[in-house]
Every structure is written in structure tokens, then in C-alpha cells.
N, CA, C and O atoms as a CHARMM CRD file, in Angstrom:
* protein
*
  372
    1    1 MET  N      1.10200  -1.23700   0.00600 PROA 1      0.00000
    2    1 MET  CA    -0.33000   0.17100   0.54300 PROA 1      0.00000
    3    1 MET  C      0.97000   1.05600  -0.17300 PROA 1      0.00000
    4    1 MET  O      2.09100   0.72800   0.21500 PROA 1      0.00000
    5    2 GLY  N      0.90300   1.86800  -0.92500 PROA 2      0.00000
    6    2 GLY  CA     1.77900   3.28700  -1.68500 PROA 2      0.00000
    7    2 GLY  C      1.12300   4.17800  -0.63400 PROA 2      0.00000
    8    2 GLY  O      2.03200   4.71200   0.00200 PROA 2      0.00000
    9    3 GLU  N      0.04500   4.52700  -0.22700 PROA 3      0.00000
   10    3 GLU  CA    -0.45100   5.54700   0.12100 PROA 3      0.00000
   11    3 GLU  C     -0.28000   5.89100   1.87500 PROA 3      0.00000
   12    3 GLU  O      0.01700   4.94600   2.60600 PROA 3      0.00000
   13    4 LYS  N     -0.44300   6.99600   2.35200 PROA 4      0.00000
   14    4 LYS  CA     0.36300   7.15600   3.55000 PROA 4      0.00000
   15    4 LYS  C     -1.22200   6.82900   4.62300 PROA 4      0.00000
   16    4 LYS  O     -2.26100   7.34800   4.21300 PROA 4      0.00000
   17    5 LEU  N     -1.24300   6.52700   5.09000 PROA 5      0.00000
   18    5 LEU  CA    -2.66200   6.39600   6.18900 PROA 5      0.00000
   19    5 LEU  C     -2.60200   7.10900   7.31100 PROA 5      0.00000
   20    5 LEU  O     -3.36300   7.11200   8.27800 PROA 5      0.00000
   21    6 ILE  N     -1.59900   7.73400   7.09200 PROA 6      0.00000
   22    6 ILE  CA    -1.35200   8.77300   8.75800 PROA 6      0.00000
   23    6 ILE  C     -1.03400  10.00500   8.11400 PROA 6      0.00000
   24    6 ILE  O     -0.32300  10.08500   7.11200 PROA 6      0.00000
   25    7 GLY  N     -1.76100  11.30900   8.91600 PROA 7      0.00000
   26    7 GLY  CA    -1.62000  12.56100   8.10200 PROA 7      0.00000
   27    7 GLY  C     -2.33000  13.45500   6.99600 PROA 7      0.00000
   28    7 GLY  O     -2.64500  12.78100   6.01400 PROA 7      0.00000
   29    8 PRO  N     -2.52800  14.25800   6.94100 PROA 8      0.00000
   30    8 PRO  CA    -3.62500  14.68600   6.24000 PROA 8      0.00000
   31    8 PRO  C     -4.77900  13.90700   4.90300 PROA 8      0.00000
   32    8 PRO  O     -4.57700  12.70300   4.75000 PROA 8      0.00000
   33    9 LEU  N     -5.55900  14.34000   4.27700 PROA 9      0.00000
   34    9 LEU  CA    -6.36300  13.87400   3.57500 PROA 9      0.00000
   35    9 LEU  C     -7.05300  14.59900   2.66200 PROA 9      0.00000
   36    9 LEU  O     -7.62200  15.64400   2.97800 PROA 9      0.00000
   37   10 ARG  N     -7.06500  14.12900   1.49200 PROA 10     0.00000
   38   10 ARG  CA    -7.39100  14.63700   0.40900 PROA 10     0.00000
   39   10 ARG  C     -9.26000  15.37400   0.24400 PROA 10     0.00000
   40   10 ARG  O    -10.11800  14.50600   0.08100 PROA 10     0.00000
   41   11 CYS  N     -9.64500  16.50700   0.28100 PROA 11     0.00000
   42   11 CYS  CA   -10.52200  16.44100   0.50300 PROA 11     0.00000
   43   11 CYS  C    -11.25900  15.40000  -0.22100 PROA 11     0.00000
   44   11 CYS  O    -10.69900  14.50500  -0.85400 PROA 11     0.00000
   45   12 MET  N    -13.35200  15.62800  -0.04400 PROA 12     0.00000
   46   12 MET  CA   -14.23300  14.72200  -0.37100 PROA 12     0.00000
   47   12 MET  C    -14.62700  14.86600  -1.77200 PROA 12     0.00000
   48   12 MET  O    -15.02800  13.88300  -2.39500 PROA 12     0.00000
   49   13 ASN  N    -14.52500  16.22800  -2.40800 PROA 13     0.00000
   50   13 ASN  CA   -14.96700  16.67700  -3.32600 PROA 13     0.00000
   51   13 ASN  C    -14.16200  16.46300  -4.27800 PROA 13     0.00000
   52   13 ASN  O    -12.99200  16.84100  -4.34800 PROA 13     0.00000
   53   14 PRO  N    -14.82100  15.78600  -5.12200 PROA 14     0.00000
   54   14 PRO  CA   -13.96500  14.81200  -6.19100 PROA 14     0.00000
   55   14 PRO  C    -12.80400  15.78300  -7.50800 PROA 14     0.00000
   56   14 PRO  O    -11.96100  15.23000  -8.21600 PROA 14     0.00000
   57   15 TYR  N    -13.15700  17.45100  -7.49500 PROA 15     0.00000
   58   15 TYR  CA   -12.77000  18.16700  -7.93600 PROA 15     0.00000
   59   15 TYR  C    -12.10200  19.09100  -7.11000 PROA 15     0.00000
   60   15 TYR  O    -11.92200  20.25300  -7.47700 PROA 15     0.00000
   61   16 CYS  N    -11.71800  18.65600  -6.01200 PROA 16     0.00000
   62   16 CYS  CA   -10.79100  19.55400  -5.10100 PROA 16     0.00000
   63   16 CYS  C     -9.32100  18.81500  -5.07700 PROA 16     0.00000
   64   16 CYS  O     -9.28900  17.64200  -5.44700 PROA 16     0.00000
   65   17 THR  N     -8.48200  19.25500  -4.78800 PROA 17     0.00000
   66   17 THR  CA    -6.85800  19.10900  -4.45800 PROA 17     0.00000
   67   17 THR  C     -6.63900  19.07700  -3.05300 PROA 17     0.00000
   68   17 THR  O     -5.92500  18.38400  -2.32700 PROA 17     0.00000
   69   18 ASN  N     -7.70700  20.31400  -2.79400 PROA 18     0.00000
   70   18 ASN  CA    -6.97200  20.51600  -1.05800 PROA 18     0.00000
   71   18 ASN  C     -7.31000  19.27200  -0.16400 PROA 18     0.00000
   72   18 ASN  O     -8.10500  18.33500  -0.23700 PROA 18     0.00000
   73   19 MET  N     -6.29700  19.71100   0.75500 PROA 19     0.00000
   74   19 MET  CA    -6.10800  18.88800   2.26800 PROA 19     0.00000
   75   19 MET  C     -6.67700  18.63400   3.02200 PROA 19     0.00000
   76   19 MET  O     -7.17800  19.75800   2.99200 PROA 19     0.00000
   77   20 CYS  N     -7.32300  18.04800   4.02800 PROA 20     0.00000
   78   20 CYS  CA    -8.16700  17.77100   5.26100 PROA 20     0.00000
   79   20 CYS  C     -6.90800  18.15300   6.32800 PROA 20     0.00000
   80   20 CYS  O     -5.93600  17.42000   6.15100 PROA 20     0.00000
   81   21 ALA  N     -6.76200  19.01600   7.24900 PROA 21     0.00000
   82   21 ALA  CA    -6.32300  19.14500   8.35900 PROA 21     0.00000
   83   21 ALA  C     -6.90100  17.80600   9.41200 PROA 21     0.00000
   84   21 ALA  O     -7.99200  17.42000   9.83000 PROA 21     0.00000
   85   22 LEU  N     -5.66900  17.45000   9.52200 PROA 22     0.00000
   86   22 LEU  CA    -6.32700  15.79300  10.84100 PROA 22     0.00000
   87   22 LEU  C     -6.21700  16.51000  12.34000 PROA 22     0.00000
   88   22 LEU  O     -5.15900  17.04600  12.67000 PROA 22     0.00000
   89   23 PRO  N     -7.48900  16.49000  13.32200 PROA 23     0.00000
   90   23 PRO  CA    -7.48300  17.22000  14.14800 PROA 23     0.00000
   91   23 PRO  C     -6.85200  16.13200  15.07900 PROA 23     0.00000
   92   23 PRO  O     -6.82900  14.92400  14.84400 PROA 23     0.00000
   93   24 LEU  N     -6.20800  16.94000  16.47000 PROA 24     0.00000
   94   24 LEU  CA    -5.53500  15.87000  17.52900 PROA 24     0.00000
   95   24 LEU  C     -7.04400  15.47200  18.04900 PROA 24     0.00000
   96   24 LEU  O     -6.97000  14.24900  18.16700 PROA 24     0.00000
   97   25 GLU  N     -7.92400  15.73500  18.29600 PROA 25     0.00000
   98   25 GLU  CA    -9.41200  14.80700  18.71700 PROA 25     0.00000
   99   25 GLU  C    -10.19300  14.88200  17.95800 PROA 25     0.00000
  100   25 GLU  O    -10.28300  15.81300  17.15800 PROA 25     0.00000
  101   26 GLY  N    -10.83800  14.05700  18.01800 PROA 26     0.00000
  102   26 GLY  CA   -12.34000  14.14400  17.40800 PROA 26     0.00000
  103   26 GLY  C    -12.13000  13.74900  15.64600 PROA 26     0.00000
  104   26 GLY  O    -11.08300  13.74000  14.99800 PROA 26     0.00000
  105   27 ARG  N    -13.28900  13.49700  15.27700 PROA 27     0.00000
  106   27 ARG  CA   -13.73200  13.51200  13.80600 PROA 27     0.00000
  107   27 ARG  C    -12.80200  14.59000  13.03000 PROA 27     0.00000
  108   27 ARG  O    -12.60100  15.74300  13.41100 PROA 27     0.00000
  109   28 PRO  N    -12.25000  13.94900  11.80100 PROA 28     0.00000
  110   28 PRO  CA   -11.53500  14.81600  11.01700 PROA 28     0.00000
  111   28 PRO  C    -12.53000  15.20100   9.97800 PROA 28     0.00000
  112   28 PRO  O    -13.50600  14.45500  10.06000 PROA 28     0.00000
  113   29 ALA  N    -12.64400  16.05100   9.06800 PROA 29     0.00000
  114   29 ALA  CA   -13.28000  16.85400   8.23300 PROA 29     0.00000
  115   29 ALA  C    -13.26100  16.01300   6.82100 PROA 29     0.00000
  116   29 ALA  O    -12.32800  15.37800   6.33000 PROA 29     0.00000
  117   30 ALA  N    -14.52500  16.20500   6.35600 PROA 30     0.00000
  118   30 ALA  CA   -14.74000  15.52600   4.97300 PROA 30     0.00000
  119   30 ALA  C    -14.08500  16.35400   3.84600 PROA 30     0.00000
  120   30 ALA  O    -13.56000  15.94000   2.81200 PROA 30     0.00000
  121   31 PHE  N    -14.27200  17.89400   4.38000 PROA 31     0.00000
  122   31 PHE  CA   -14.14200  18.46300   3.26300 PROA 31     0.00000
  123   31 PHE  C    -13.18000  19.56400   3.94900 PROA 31     0.00000
  124   31 PHE  O    -13.13800  19.69200   5.17200 PROA 31     0.00000
  125   32 CYS  N    -12.07100  20.69100   2.67200 PROA 32     0.00000
  126   32 CYS  CA   -11.56400  21.46500   3.38300 PROA 32     0.00000
  127   32 CYS  C    -12.15100  22.83100   3.49700 PROA 32     0.00000
  128   32 CYS  O    -11.45700  23.81700   3.73900 PROA 32     0.00000
  129   33 THR  N    -13.48100  22.87400   3.31300 PROA 33     0.00000
  130   33 THR  CA   -13.45500  23.89800   3.77400 PROA 33     0.00000
  131   33 THR  C    -15.15400  24.43900   3.67500 PROA 33     0.00000
  132   33 THR  O    -15.40900  24.56100   2.47700 PROA 33     0.00000
  133   34 ALA  N    -16.20200  24.74600   4.40300 PROA 34     0.00000
  134   34 ALA  CA   -17.46300  24.88900   4.01200 PROA 34     0.00000
  135   34 ALA  C    -18.23300  25.09000   3.13500 PROA 34     0.00000
  136   34 ALA  O    -19.42100  24.80100   2.99500 PROA 34     0.00000
  137   35 VAL  N    -17.09900  25.91200   2.16500 PROA 35     0.00000
  138   35 VAL  CA   -17.83000  26.38700   0.84300 PROA 35     0.00000
  139   35 VAL  C    -17.42400  25.33200  -0.19100 PROA 35     0.00000
  140   35 VAL  O    -17.95800  25.31100  -1.30000 PROA 35     0.00000
  141   36 CYS  N    -16.23900  24.23300   0.26300 PROA 36     0.00000
  142   36 CYS  CA   -16.17800  22.92800  -0.88500 PROA 36     0.00000
  143   36 CYS  C    -17.20600  21.76700  -0.83700 PROA 36     0.00000
  144   36 CYS  O    -17.57400  20.91600  -1.64700 PROA 36     0.00000
  145   37 LYS  N    -17.58700  22.15100   0.72100 PROA 37     0.00000
  146   37 LYS  CA   -18.45600  20.92800   1.23900 PROA 37     0.00000
  147   37 LYS  C    -20.15400  21.65500   0.01900 PROA 37     0.00000
  148   37 LYS  O    -20.90100  21.09400  -0.78100 PROA 37     0.00000
  149   38 SER  N    -20.06800  22.76000   0.42200 PROA 38     0.00000
  150   38 SER  CA   -21.51900  23.35000  -0.22900 PROA 38     0.00000
  151   38 SER  C    -21.33500  23.26300  -1.87600 PROA 38     0.00000
  152   38 SER  O    -22.41400  23.14700  -2.45700 PROA 38     0.00000
  153   39 ARG  N    -20.03900  23.30200  -2.82900 PROA 39     0.00000
  154   39 ARG  CA   -20.20500  22.79000  -3.96800 PROA 39     0.00000
  155   39 ARG  C    -20.38300  21.47700  -4.25800 PROA 39     0.00000
  156   39 ARG  O    -20.93700  21.01700  -5.25700 PROA 39     0.00000
  157   40 TYR  N    -19.81500  20.79400  -3.20200 PROA 40     0.00000
  158   40 TYR  CA   -20.17400  19.21900  -3.59300 PROA 40     0.00000
  159   40 TYR  C    -21.71100  18.94200  -3.58600 PROA 40     0.00000
  160   40 TYR  O    -22.18000  18.39100  -4.58200 PROA 40     0.00000
  161   41 SER  N    -22.56400  19.28600  -2.51700 PROA 41     0.00000
  162   41 SER  CA   -23.69500  19.05100  -2.58100 PROA 41     0.00000
  163   41 SER  C    -24.72000  19.73800  -3.41700 PROA 41     0.00000
  164   41 SER  O    -25.90500  19.40500  -3.42300 PROA 41     0.00000
  165   42 ARG  N    -24.17900  20.78200  -4.17500 PROA 42     0.00000
  166   42 ARG  CA   -24.87900  21.78100  -4.86600 PROA 42     0.00000
  167   42 ARG  C    -24.69500  20.56700  -6.65100 PROA 42     0.00000
  168   42 ARG  O    -25.59100  20.46000  -7.48800 PROA 42     0.00000
  169   43 ARG  N    -23.63200  20.03200  -6.70900 PROA 43     0.00000
  170   43 ARG  CA   -23.09200  19.31600  -7.56300 PROA 43     0.00000
  171   43 ARG  C    -24.40800  17.94700  -7.48300 PROA 43     0.00000
  172   43 ARG  O    -25.32400  17.77200  -8.28600 PROA 43     0.00000
  173   44 ARG  N    -24.12500  17.23300  -6.38700 PROA 44     0.00000
  174   44 ARG  CA   -24.72400  15.84400  -6.07000 PROA 44     0.00000
  175   44 ARG  C    -26.22600  15.87100  -6.39900 PROA 44     0.00000
  176   44 ARG  O    -26.87600  14.89400  -6.77000 PROA 44     0.00000
  177   45 ALA  N    -26.80800  17.43800  -6.16600 PROA 45     0.00000
  178   45 ALA  CA   -28.49700  17.54200  -6.32200 PROA 45     0.00000
  179   45 ALA  C    -28.51400  17.68100  -7.69200 PROA 45     0.00000
  180   45 ALA  O    -29.21100  16.96300  -8.40900 PROA 45     0.00000
  181   46 GLU  N    -27.56900  18.82600  -8.23300 PROA 46     0.00000
  182   46 GLU  CA   -27.86000  18.72600  -9.98900 PROA 46     0.00000
  183   46 GLU  C    -27.46900  17.59600 -10.45700 PROA 46     0.00000
  184   46 GLU  O    -27.66000  17.61900 -11.67200 PROA 46     0.00000
  185   47 LEU  N    -27.11200  16.81800 -10.19800 PROA 47     0.00000
  186   47 LEU  CA   -26.81900  15.27400 -10.92900 PROA 47     0.00000
  187   47 LEU  C    -27.91200  14.16800 -10.61200 PROA 47     0.00000
  188   47 LEU  O    -28.26800  13.37000 -11.48000 PROA 47     0.00000
  189   48 GLU  N    -28.36700  14.16200  -9.47100 PROA 48     0.00000
  190   48 GLU  CA   -29.88000  13.81300  -9.17900 PROA 48     0.00000
  191   48 GLU  C    -30.73600  14.18500 -10.01200 PROA 48     0.00000
  192   48 GLU  O    -31.07400  13.34500 -10.84500 PROA 48     0.00000
  193   49 ARG  N    -31.31800  15.44000 -10.06300 PROA 49     0.00000
  194   49 ARG  CA   -32.10300  16.21300 -10.88300 PROA 49     0.00000
  195   49 ARG  C    -31.81600  16.04900 -12.60500 PROA 49     0.00000
  196   49 ARG  O    -32.69900  16.28100 -13.43100 PROA 49     0.00000
  197   50 GLU  N    -30.92500  15.76800 -12.83700 PROA 50     0.00000
  198   50 GLU  CA   -30.53000  15.42800 -14.21500 PROA 50     0.00000
  199   50 GLU  C    -30.70300  13.95500 -14.67900 PROA 50     0.00000
  200   50 GLU  O    -30.93700  13.66400 -15.85200 PROA 50     0.00000
  201   51 ILE  N    -30.57700  13.08600 -13.72200 PROA 51     0.00000
  202   51 ILE  CA   -30.90800  11.81300 -14.02000 PROA 51     0.00000
  203   51 ILE  C    -32.58900  11.44100 -13.60200 PROA 51     0.00000
  204   51 ILE  O    -33.20700  10.59900 -14.25400 PROA 51     0.00000
  205   52 ALA  N    -33.05600  11.99000 -12.74100 PROA 52     0.00000
  206   52 ALA  CA   -34.97300  12.26100 -12.88700 PROA 52     0.00000
  207   52 ALA  C    -35.65700  12.77600 -14.25900 PROA 52     0.00000
  208   52 ALA  O    -36.74900  12.47900 -14.74300 PROA 52     0.00000
  209   53 ARG  N    -34.32500  13.92500 -14.86800 PROA 53     0.00000
  210   53 ARG  CA   -34.91600  14.17900 -16.12600 PROA 53     0.00000
  211   53 ARG  C    -35.02400  13.30100 -16.84000 PROA 53     0.00000
  212   53 ARG  O    -36.08300  13.07400 -17.42400 PROA 53     0.00000
  213   54 VAL  N    -33.96800  12.58900 -16.97700 PROA 54     0.00000
  214   54 VAL  CA   -33.51200  11.64400 -18.01000 PROA 54     0.00000
  215   54 VAL  C    -34.31600  10.65200 -18.24300 PROA 54     0.00000
  216   54 VAL  O    -34.78800  10.23400 -19.30000 PROA 54     0.00000
  217   55 ASP  N    -34.45900  10.23000 -16.91600 PROA 55     0.00000
  218   55 ASP  CA   -35.85600   9.26000 -16.34000 PROA 55     0.00000
  219   55 ASP  C    -36.75900   9.27500 -17.44900 PROA 55     0.00000
  220   55 ASP  O    -37.11300   8.47700 -18.31700 PROA 55     0.00000
  221   56 MET  N    -37.04000  10.59800 -17.08400 PROA 56     0.00000
  222   56 MET  CA   -38.96400  11.02000 -17.07400 PROA 56     0.00000
  223   56 MET  C    -38.26200  11.25200 -19.09800 PROA 56     0.00000
  224   56 MET  O    -38.99300  10.88700 -20.02000 PROA 56     0.00000
  225   57 ALA  N    -37.39600  11.63400 -19.27300 PROA 57     0.00000
  226   57 ALA  CA   -37.67500  11.73000 -20.72600 PROA 57     0.00000
  227   57 ALA  C    -37.73900  10.27300 -21.86300 PROA 57     0.00000
  228   57 ALA  O    -38.48100  10.02900 -22.81400 PROA 57     0.00000
  229   58 ILE  N    -36.59500   9.50200 -21.24100 PROA 58     0.00000
  230   58 ILE  CA   -36.50300   7.94800 -21.59600 PROA 58     0.00000
  231   58 ILE  C    -38.04000   7.73700 -21.29100 PROA 58     0.00000
  232   58 ILE  O    -38.42100   7.30400 -22.37800 PROA 58     0.00000
  233   59 ALA  N    -38.96800   7.77200 -20.61400 PROA 59     0.00000
  234   59 ALA  CA   -40.11000   7.15100 -20.54500 PROA 59     0.00000
  235   59 ALA  C    -41.33000   7.90500 -21.25500 PROA 59     0.00000
  236   59 ALA  O    -42.45100   7.43600 -21.06200 PROA 59     0.00000
  237   60 SER  N    -41.18800   9.09200 -22.09900 PROA 60     0.00000
  238   60 SER  CA   -41.77400   9.34900 -22.71100 PROA 60     0.00000
  239   60 SER  C    -40.93800   9.38000 -24.54200 PROA 60     0.00000
  240   60 SER  O    -41.52200   9.66800 -25.58700 PROA 60     0.00000
  241   61 ALA  N    -39.97900   9.12200 -24.43400 PROA 61     0.00000
  242   61 ALA  CA   -39.66500   9.18500 -25.96200 PROA 61     0.00000
  243   61 ALA  C    -39.47400   7.86200 -26.65700 PROA 61     0.00000
  244   61 ALA  O    -39.51000   6.74900 -26.13200 PROA 61     0.00000
  245   62 ALA  N    -39.25400   8.17800 -27.99300 PROA 62     0.00000
  246   62 ALA  CA   -39.77300   7.23800 -29.24900 PROA 62     0.00000
  247   62 ALA  C    -38.74900   6.34900 -28.69700 PROA 62     0.00000
  248   62 ALA  O    -37.89000   6.56500 -27.84300 PROA 62     0.00000
  249   63 LYS  N    -39.00200   5.40600 -29.30500 PROA 63     0.00000
  250   63 LYS  CA   -37.65600   3.98000 -29.04300 PROA 63     0.00000
  251   63 LYS  C    -36.68500   4.07400 -29.86400 PROA 63     0.00000
  252   63 LYS  O    -35.74000   3.30900 -29.67100 PROA 63     0.00000
  253   64 LYS  N    -36.61300   5.09200 -31.09700 PROA 64     0.00000
  254   64 LYS  CA   -35.34900   4.97100 -31.76400 PROA 64     0.00000
  255   64 LYS  C    -34.42200   5.92900 -30.92400 PROA 64     0.00000
  256   64 LYS  O    -33.23600   5.82400 -31.23700 PROA 64     0.00000
  257   65 ASP  N    -34.70700   6.88400 -29.88000 PROA 65     0.00000
  258   65 ASP  CA   -33.98200   7.71900 -29.55700 PROA 65     0.00000
  259   65 ASP  C    -33.67400   7.65900 -27.77600 PROA 65     0.00000
  260   65 ASP  O    -33.16600   8.47400 -27.00600 PROA 65     0.00000
  261   66 ARG  N    -34.36600   6.01000 -27.54700 PROA 66     0.00000
  262   66 ARG  CA   -34.08900   5.49600 -25.69800 PROA 66     0.00000
  263   66 ARG  C    -32.90800   5.44900 -25.51900 PROA 66     0.00000
  264   66 ARG  O    -32.49200   5.97500 -24.48700 PROA 66     0.00000
  265   67 PRO  N    -31.72200   4.67000 -26.64800 PROA 67     0.00000
  266   67 PRO  CA   -30.22400   3.97300 -26.87400 PROA 67     0.00000
  267   67 PRO  C    -29.63200   5.37000 -26.38200 PROA 67     0.00000
  268   67 PRO  O    -29.07500   5.10200 -25.31700 PROA 67     0.00000
  269   68 GLU  N    -29.50200   6.55200 -26.60700 PROA 68     0.00000
  270   68 GLU  CA   -28.91100   7.50100 -26.58800 PROA 68     0.00000
  271   68 GLU  C    -29.44800   8.24500 -25.25400 PROA 68     0.00000
  272   68 GLU  O    -28.48800   8.92100 -24.88200 PROA 68     0.00000
  273   69 LEU  N    -30.65200   8.46600 -24.25000 PROA 69     0.00000
  274   69 LEU  CA   -30.89500   8.49700 -23.43900 PROA 69     0.00000
  275   69 LEU  C    -30.70900   7.81300 -22.08400 PROA 69     0.00000
  276   69 LEU  O    -30.61000   8.17300 -20.91100 PROA 69     0.00000
  277   70 ARG  N    -30.70600   6.45200 -22.89600 PROA 70     0.00000
  278   70 ARG  CA   -29.87400   5.46500 -21.47100 PROA 70     0.00000
  279   70 ARG  C    -28.51800   5.80600 -21.40200 PROA 70     0.00000
  280   70 ARG  O    -28.15500   6.09900 -20.26200 PROA 70     0.00000
  281   71 ARG  N    -27.48100   5.86800 -22.44900 PROA 71     0.00000
  282   71 ARG  CA   -26.11200   5.53700 -22.38400 PROA 71     0.00000
  283   71 ARG  C    -26.24400   7.87300 -21.56500 PROA 71     0.00000
  284   71 ARG  O    -25.37600   8.19700 -20.75500 PROA 71     0.00000
  285   72 GLN  N    -26.99500   8.63000 -21.85600 PROA 72     0.00000
  286   72 GLN  CA   -26.39900  10.00800 -20.98700 PROA 72     0.00000
  287   72 GLN  C    -26.64500   9.97100 -19.79100 PROA 72     0.00000
  288   72 GLN  O    -26.08100  10.70900 -18.98300 PROA 72     0.00000
  289   73 ARG  N    -27.97400   8.66800 -19.32300 PROA 73     0.00000
  290   73 ARG  CA   -28.17900   8.28900 -17.90900 PROA 73     0.00000
  291   73 ARG  C    -27.02400   7.35700 -17.01800 PROA 73     0.00000
  292   73 ARG  O    -26.66200   7.40100 -15.84200 PROA 73     0.00000
  293   74 LYS  N    -26.68800   6.60800 -18.03500 PROA 74     0.00000
  294   74 LYS  CA   -25.67400   5.49400 -17.49000 PROA 74     0.00000
  295   74 LYS  C    -24.42800   6.43900 -17.16400 PROA 74     0.00000
  296   74 LYS  O    -23.94400   6.36700 -16.03500 PROA 74     0.00000
  297   75 ALA  N    -23.79400   7.47200 -18.26100 PROA 75     0.00000
  298   75 ALA  CA   -22.91900   8.74700 -17.79100 PROA 75     0.00000
  299   75 ALA  C    -23.43500   9.62500 -16.70600 PROA 75     0.00000
  300   75 ALA  O    -22.44500  10.02100 -16.09000 PROA 75     0.00000
  301   76 LEU  N    -24.51900  10.11400 -16.18400 PROA 76     0.00000
  302   76 LEU  CA   -24.67000  10.39100 -14.79700 PROA 76     0.00000
  303   76 LEU  C    -24.94400   9.69300 -13.87000 PROA 76     0.00000
  304   76 LEU  O    -25.67200  10.18500 -13.00800 PROA 76     0.00000
  305   77 ARG  N    -24.47400   8.32000 -13.70600 PROA 77     0.00000
  306   77 ARG  CA   -24.75600   7.15800 -12.38200 PROA 77     0.00000
  307   77 ARG  C    -23.61500   7.88300 -12.22800 PROA 77     0.00000
  308   77 ARG  O    -23.29600   8.72000 -11.38200 PROA 77     0.00000
  309   78 PHE  N    -22.79500   7.23600 -13.59600 PROA 78     0.00000
  310   78 PHE  CA   -21.05600   7.08900 -12.97600 PROA 78     0.00000
  311   78 PHE  C    -20.74500   8.54100 -12.46700 PROA 78     0.00000
  312   78 PHE  O    -19.90400   8.45600 -11.57300 PROA 78     0.00000
  313   79 HSD  N    -21.05700   9.64900 -12.66900 PROA 79     0.00000
  314   79 HSD  CA   -20.46800  10.70900 -12.03800 PROA 79     0.00000
  315   79 HSD  C    -20.83500  10.87400 -10.62600 PROA 79     0.00000
  316   79 HSD  O    -20.08600  11.19100  -9.70200 PROA 79     0.00000
  317   80 LEU  N    -22.57200  10.51600 -10.57000 PROA 80     0.00000
  318   80 LEU  CA   -22.52500  10.30400  -9.13300 PROA 80     0.00000
  319   80 LEU  C    -22.21600   9.61900  -7.98800 PROA 80     0.00000
  320   80 LEU  O    -22.50700   9.80900  -6.80700 PROA 80     0.00000
  321   81 MET  N    -21.40200   8.56700  -8.71000 PROA 81     0.00000
  322   81 MET  CA   -21.18600   7.68600  -7.72300 PROA 81     0.00000
  323   81 MET  C    -19.81600   8.20300  -7.35900 PROA 81     0.00000
  324   81 MET  O    -19.15300   7.75000  -6.42600 PROA 81     0.00000
  325   82 ARG  N    -19.37100   9.35200  -8.29600 PROA 82     0.00000
  326   82 ARG  CA   -18.22300   9.86100  -7.25600 PROA 82     0.00000
  327   82 ARG  C    -18.65100  11.10700  -6.75600 PROA 82     0.00000
  328   82 ARG  O    -17.81700  11.99000  -6.55100 PROA 82     0.00000
  329   83 HSD  N    -19.99900  11.31000  -6.50700 PROA 83     0.00000
  330   83 HSD  CA   -20.66500  12.12500  -5.07900 PROA 83     0.00000
  331   83 HSD  C    -21.32700  11.04700  -3.97400 PROA 83     0.00000
  332   83 HSD  O    -22.55700  11.02900  -3.91700 PROA 83     0.00000
  333   84 PRO  N    -20.71700  10.32200  -3.26400 PROA 84     0.00000
  334   84 PRO  CA   -21.70900   9.52800  -2.25700 PROA 84     0.00000
  335   84 PRO  C    -21.94800  10.31900  -1.36200 PROA 84     0.00000
  336   84 PRO  O    -21.32100  11.29900  -0.96100 PROA 84     0.00000
  337   85 VAL  N    -23.49000   9.57500  -0.84900 PROA 85     0.00000
  338   85 VAL  CA   -23.61500  10.15200   0.13900 PROA 85     0.00000
  339   85 VAL  C    -22.31500  10.26200   1.42300 PROA 85     0.00000
  340   85 VAL  O    -21.64000   9.31100   1.81700 PROA 85     0.00000
  341   86 ILE  N    -22.20100  12.04400   2.01700 PROA 86     0.00000
  342   86 ILE  CA   -21.17400  11.87600   3.56400 PROA 86     0.00000
  343   86 ILE  C    -22.21800  11.91800   4.60800 PROA 86     0.00000
  344   86 ILE  O    -23.25000  12.55300   4.39100 PROA 86     0.00000
  345   87 ASP  N    -22.04500  11.33000   5.65800 PROA 87     0.00000
  346   87 ASP  CA   -22.71600  11.76600   6.95700 PROA 87     0.00000
  347   87 ASP  C    -21.57400  12.71400   7.19500 PROA 87     0.00000
  348   87 ASP  O    -20.47600  12.17500   7.33400 PROA 87     0.00000
  349   88 THR  N    -21.62900  14.15600   7.27700 PROA 88     0.00000
  350   88 THR  CA   -20.84100  15.50100   8.20700 PROA 88     0.00000
  351   88 THR  C    -21.24700  15.92000   9.34700 PROA 88     0.00000
  352   88 THR  O    -20.86600  16.96300   9.87800 PROA 88     0.00000
  353   89 SER  N    -22.25400  14.93500   9.91900 PROA 89     0.00000
  354   89 SER  CA   -22.56100  15.37800  10.89800 PROA 89     0.00000
  355   89 SER  C    -21.63200  15.19700  12.23100 PROA 89     0.00000
  356   89 SER  O    -21.94900  15.83200  13.23700 PROA 89     0.00000
  357   90 LEU  N    -20.72600  14.51600  12.24900 PROA 90     0.00000
  358   90 LEU  CA   -19.87100  14.60300  13.37000 PROA 90     0.00000
  359   90 LEU  C    -18.60800  15.38900  13.19100 PROA 90     0.00000
  360   90 LEU  O    -17.72300  15.54800  14.03100 PROA 90     0.00000
  361   91 SER  N    -18.67400  15.99500  11.61200 PROA 91     0.00000
  362   91 SER  CA   -16.88400  16.41100  10.80700 PROA 91     0.00000
  363   91 SER  C    -17.08500  17.93300  11.44300 PROA 91     0.00000
  364   91 SER  O    -18.05800  18.59800  11.79700 PROA 91     0.00000
  365   92 THR  N    -15.64300  18.13300  11.40100 PROA 92     0.00000
  366   92 THR  CA   -15.42000  19.34300  11.91300 PROA 92     0.00000
  367   92 THR  C    -15.94400  20.55000  11.24500 PROA 92     0.00000
  368   92 THR  O    -16.21900  21.62400  11.78000 PROA 92     0.00000
  369   93 VAL  N    -16.03900  20.24000  10.06700 PROA 93     0.00000
  370   93 VAL  CA   -15.94200  21.21800   8.77200 PROA 93     0.00000
  371   93 VAL  C    -17.58900  21.49100   8.68400 PROA 93     0.00000
  372   93 VAL  O    -18.04800  22.22100   7.80600 PROA 93     0.00000
């Protein structure tokens, strides 16, 4: 395992390269700042809305248009995998 397990960890926002400091006590922060956490949450909600929109479009689309819509849905779900629900209720940020 090449990754250091002790020390600062990268922010959970997949678009952020900042590190989160590890506090001496308590649970470490999942995000480097409150702004980064907010951006992550907005992006996740945006992906969920877009998936719902594509699902509705698939239901009403002509049969010939459904494969492209399904491809779009698959791509959106792939991006959503990188935005899991993170419990930050005990986090320091």
C-alpha cells in the first residue's frame, strides 16, 4: 500500500485537490472548507435532478431515441458514484 494512512487526507470533493487537516481529537473533516462542502452538495443535487429528468425523457421518448438517453443516464450515474452521500454530522467542517 503506497498511500500514507497517517497524515492529512484529500478533500472528498472530487474536483478539489486541497488536503484536510487531521485534528488531534474528534472526527476529521470530510471537506477542506464549508464552501467546498456546499459545492459538493450542489453538484450532487444537480446530478440527481439531471438523472430524474433523463428518466422522464426515456419514459416519453420514441423507441429510436431511448438508447442515447440511456447512455446519458449511465454517464450521469457514473458521475454520481463519485459523489456519494457523506455523513458530515460529526465532521469539524
